[in-house]
Amino acid sequence: MTVKVKLGDNNYGKADVRLFKVFRDRPQHDIKDVQVRVAVTGDFEAAHSVGDNTGLVATDTMRNLVYALARDGLTGSIEAFGQHLAAELMARGPRVTGARVTLTEHTWARLMSGGQPHDHSFVRQMPKHTATVERTAGDTQVESGIDDLYLLKTTNSGWAGFHRDEFTTLPETHDRILATVVSARWTYRTPDCDHDDVWQRAYTALLDVFPDHYSPSMQHTLYRLGEAVLDRCPEMERVHFSFPNRHHILYPLERYGMTNPGTIFHADAEPYGVIEGWVERA
Amino acid sequence: MTVKVKLGDNNYGKADVRLFKVFRDRPQHDIKDVQVRVAVTGDFEAAHSVGDNTGLVATDTMRNLVYALARDGLTGSIEAFGQHLAAELMARGPRVTGARVTLTEHTWARLMSGGQPHDHSFVRQMPKHTATVERTAGDTQVESGIDDLYLLKTTNSGWAGFHRDEFTTLPETHDRILATVVSARWTYRTPDCDHDDVWQRAYTALLDVFPDHYSPSMQHTLYRLGEAVLDRCPEMERVHFSFPNRHHILYPLERYGMTNPGTIFHADAEPYGVIEGWVERA
Amino acid sequence: MTVKVKLGDNNYGKADVRLFKVFRDRPQHDIKDVQVRVAVTGDFEAAHSVGDNTGLVATDTMRNLVYALARDGLTGSIEAFGQHLAAELMARGPRVTGARVTLTEHTWARLMSGGQPHDHSFVRQMPKHTATVERTAGDTQVESGIDDLYLLKTTNSGWAGFHRDEFTTLPETHDRILATVVSARWTYRTPDCDHDDVWQRAYTALLDVFPDHYSPSMQHTLYRLGEAVLDRCPEMERVHFSFPNRHHILYPLERYGMTNPGTIFHADAEPYGVIEGWVERA
Amino acid sequence: MTVKVKLGDNNYGKADVRLFKVFRDRPQHDIKDVQVRVAVTGDFEAAHSVGDNTGLVATDTMRNLVYALARDGLTGSIEAFGQHLAAELMARGPRVTGARVTLTEHTWARLMSGGQPHDHSFVRQMPKHTATVERTAGDTQVESGIDDLYLLKTTNSGWAGFHRDEFTTLPETHDRILATVVSARWTYRTPDCDHDDVWQRAYTALLDVFPDHYSPSMQHTLYRLGEAVLDRCPEMERVHFSFPNRHHILYPLERYGMTNPGTIFHADAEPYGVIEGWVERA
């Protein structure tokens, strides 16, 4: 082989680590159900180019670390645990210079029993709480997010006034169904905050604002949701949304001699629109 | 070719029909979000053996039928709509003698706004409502069910006293995590009942009984859940559960000089146990 | 609770057991990559009704059994191993009276190296080999199958002469794309046969016959495929196919002043037709 | 609301556009089966902040464009079509200033018939061909890739000499199974090349080099694969791999009095290692 090559940006780690913690030191058990992915960066040149593993931390060790640190280090939010875990990953072996931790928390609600919250039984809830921690020698970045939040409104949404050219066949509408699955993430200007409390306020803001306005576009709703979230969460720096636009298409019942006054729809699986953007403090 | 063959049992239809209906004839919109599968049986021998399609209903027509019938025929439960749809499928062409309709309803909760239920905005909920209708010339069978209901308890569950042989390495336990995803379905002894009300009572029974007892096995919990559901739903004939046993395995922290008093678990993705059974009226 | 209940049909076992075997006792390594599901039936009444686990085999033991038996018992086809495994499951504890083993084999091709088959490197192939063994005291039933075989032809397929009524909008066609994902399974009239050889002949028959005729319907192609498979595999008793009809819809380019002579299609994800049926010896 | 906000980076488009093209202008039909995602960037501030859609291209129009342009513009590689599509997206309306096109091509092999390649029948193959085109006013970037290529070797792989600390329990090994699913992508230094030919050479290089060496780590194999790909494809600038390390764990059969000399493994689904990196020309 005559080609001369070198190693570029690289990282390695462990994905789909399924961590589950029970807090038994209280009258009612609490739980944390978290899917974790960890990765490190550093001086891994020799391992790649000549197969010398000296100083390399094994991904199996990283996995062990997730469980071991969770014992005493996972006490509150996944954001706090992620920072702790990233710091410990940085200390694994002589070669690591950066760490990234990605966490997805499944949310569970406590079951009720005889009108009272049950002390050890839970039912899974829909939205997920996500977080990412990026750490290098001099810096730590924390992002949090919400995933799998399905929202839908049957009216008070439209799409009109847009550009038309020879490939435009979509009619304008001032009354359509708007349906999406919220995927949100945000950065912080106040790193040392109560991340779970921020998450709860952001979640509530989404539920409050989604229905409260006429939506001329998914883009405008994105902006209003971002504005509301930043308003209620002064700890946030900026927020990003990725919105699939799950199209609900009026089914052409007139072919069978029927009217269809906004009643019967085909909920199209694909293709779907995607609207993405950051809303930032001005 | 010297082999002599004939057609055996067969059916055809349309899957993944995504029907969405908005009820606008009331102060607050209601919605139905249903994934439908339809299939017919009948005298389809000529189509198979000699390619003669005479009298065959197209699956595209079946799809149209789902949407068209939903306009006036989907007014309450998916069970009632499924029966209506099955009857209409039976009337398609001269060859159909049986129909099967499978329905999966996504459940949505109404959003709140200013302390009041909002009139057109919704958020998706976790468990699904399923139904199957089987219809032949002389008979209609209706089944209903619940899918994707994740339940978990952190204690008050064990697995002991079981058979041990040379391949048994699992220790007995009187304190483990019990986690499952309920998949339930039931038949009726009172076909003309309020299916949505039965579903709601069955769902509530599961949430009430799952936490209320020491579970010596998933099998016993299955039995108790079946008993409770049949007790609260006199309309039901019998109920079937399929329970994945989502194992939560204590992580061996002693390797790092730590104790692990029922705190840190690996939530294993696979393999998983599966416990299935019918509970019937005695 | 006043309701009286009893246990109906039931079974339990282990799913998603991921077994991988390397055969090192030969110049070139062979491999078996199999996903296994096992379940037992029997007298499990006491476990369900009163929580008495006496005599119950743990699903963890079943899992151990899969790996342990594979050591010496998995030497050829998954059908042979499935029968061996089912027999051993029947011997677990005093309560088991029936066993079902479901196997999905991932197929791998040997890599080439310098024009020669490599002795220990493999690349995954598309279709899967499936098998199910059902065993009771007096009887063993074996089924085999093929999964995830995507076939497509761009012409020589149509759909015409079918029933039309007020809900029929589909035009007749004598030239369409036919695309499906074959899911086949068959029973044997010669249980003691070379199952891998039968599988290979069935697979080849599908590839040979799918292109060789004008297809007036998926139903007729199903019949011809069944005929060919039974002709080439005298060991088979009957064969079942489940064919999704993956619709390719001509995109309406005339809206932009373009013709579309069978060129540009939308490959629709859903809904899709499903055609299912058995072909049997006459 | 007192918060002041502004729009940050944003884009919108259409995902999961399923394009299928048949080339009938030759004795043997050819096909292209491509999943397309398109997105545009530009001056979309008014749409977000005040709901003014003037000049906005609808995602429905983008979808139409994919199909319409494919009629005459998709003649060879998806990379060439992606560039054409990106250029046309830039011309949609007054506001677009950038476009991104992501393409995933399903590969199909021609069926044989009587020893000859059949002229219109195909069977789906495993690896996918991916491509991304990013275009702004002054610049176009093209990336290509390979997805879903499962490779496995049963020996000639190890993992030893790595860092050990209190959380390291993994023993060293000089003989293990190495299994991965290749996800590769590369940039070009010769944009006007035969992209399909490069893809084929890259694919062949992976199949040739994966088995040809002792692998002391996934990292080293990554490096060697990158070196080979760059050697055989002078058109490439650099190549990135993402390798899940699909662990195959020796099953502890000694618990049943059996030896396990590298024979029986549990193919673990999760967690899995991930090794990622760029290999670049030196």
mmCIF file with all atom_site columns, C-alpha atoms in Angstrom, chain A residues 19 21 64-75 81 84-89 92, chain B residues 253 256 258 264, chain D residues 167:
data_model
loop_
_atom_site.group_PDB
_atom_site.id
_atom_site.type_symbol
_atom_site.label_atom_id
_atom_site.label_alt_id
_atom_site.label_comp_id
_atom_site.label_asym_id
_atom_site.label_entity_id
_atom_site.label_seq_id
_atom_site.pdbx_PDB_ins_code
_atom_site.Cartn_x
_atom_site.Cartn_y
_atom_site.Cartn_z
_atom_site.occupancy
_atom_site.B_iso_or_equiv
_atom_site.pdbx_formal_charge
_atom_site.auth_seq_id
_atom_site.auth_comp_id
_atom_site.auth_asym_id
_atom_site.auth_atom_id
_atom_site.pdbx_PDB_model_num
ATOM 1  C CA . LEU A 1 19  ? -29.203 1.624  34.412 1.00 0.00 ? 19  LEU A CA 1
ATOM 2  C CA . LYS A 1 21  ? -31.771 2.598  40.472 1.00 0.00 ? 21  LYS A CA 1
ATOM 3  C CA . ASN A 1 64  ? -18.930 -0.838 35.024 1.00 0.00 ? 64  ASN A CA 1
ATOM 4  C CA . LEU A 1 65  ? -18.312 2.784  35.926 1.00 0.00 ? 65  LEU A CA 1
ATOM 5  C CA . VAL A 1 66  ? -21.856 3.797  35.016 1.00 0.00 ? 66  VAL A CA 1
ATOM 6  C CA . TYR A 1 67  ? -23.331 1.304  37.489 1.00 0.00 ? 67  TYR A CA 1
ATOM 7  C CA . ALA A 1 68  ? -20.710 1.816  40.191 1.00 0.00 ? 68  ALA A CA 1
ATOM 8  C CA . LEU A 1 69  ? -20.950 5.606  40.201 1.00 0.00 ? 69  LEU A CA 1
ATOM 9  C CA . ALA A 1 70  ? -24.726 5.480  40.164 1.00 0.00 ? 70  ALA A CA 1
ATOM 10 C CA . ARG A 1 71  ? -24.681 3.833  43.558 1.00 0.00 ? 71  ARG A CA 1
ATOM 11 C CA . ASP A 1 72  ? -23.772 7.005  45.419 1.00 0.00 ? 72  ASP A CA 1
ATOM 12 C CA . GLY A 1 73  ? -23.549 9.535  42.612 1.00 0.00 ? 73  GLY A CA 1
ATOM 13 C CA . LEU A 1 74  ? -27.022 9.353  41.136 1.00 0.00 ? 74  LEU A CA 1
ATOM 14 C CA . THR A 1 75  ? -29.069 11.177 43.708 1.00 0.00 ? 75  THR A CA 1
ATOM 15 C CA . PHE A 1 81  ? -25.130 12.444 37.337 1.00 0.00 ? 81  PHE A CA 1
ATOM 16 C CA . HIS A 1 84  ? -20.205 13.385 37.689 1.00 0.00 ? 84  HIS A CA 1
ATOM 17 C CA . LEU A 1 85  ? -19.831 10.508 35.244 1.00 0.00 ? 85  LEU A CA 1
ATOM 18 C CA . ALA A 1 86  ? -18.054 12.676 32.661 1.00 0.00 ? 86  ALA A CA 1
ATOM 19 C CA . ALA A 1 87  ? -15.553 13.815 35.282 1.00 0.00 ? 87  ALA A CA 1
ATOM 20 C CA . GLU A 1 88  ? -14.827 10.234 36.303 1.00 0.00 ? 88  GLU A CA 1
ATOM 21 C CA . LEU A 1 89  ? -14.434 9.141  32.680 1.00 0.00 ? 89  LEU A CA 1
ATOM 22 C CA . ARG A 1 92  ? -9.789  6.762  33.430 1.00 0.00 ? 92  ARG A CA 1
ATOM 23 C CA . LEU B 1 253 ? -20.810 -4.020 42.585 1.00 0.00 ? 253 LEU B CA 1
ATOM 24 C CA . TYR B 1 256 ? -15.408 -2.804 43.266 1.00 0.00 ? 256 TYR B CA 1
ATOM 25 C CA . MET B 1 258 ? -19.187 -1.857 47.166 1.00 0.00 ? 258 MET B CA 1
ATOM 26 C CA . ILE B 1 264 ? -28.340 -0.683 41.328 1.00 0.00 ? 264 ILE B CA 1
ATOM 27 C CA . PHE D 1 167 ? -13.392 -0.755 37.788 1.00 0.00 ? 167 PHE D CA 1
#
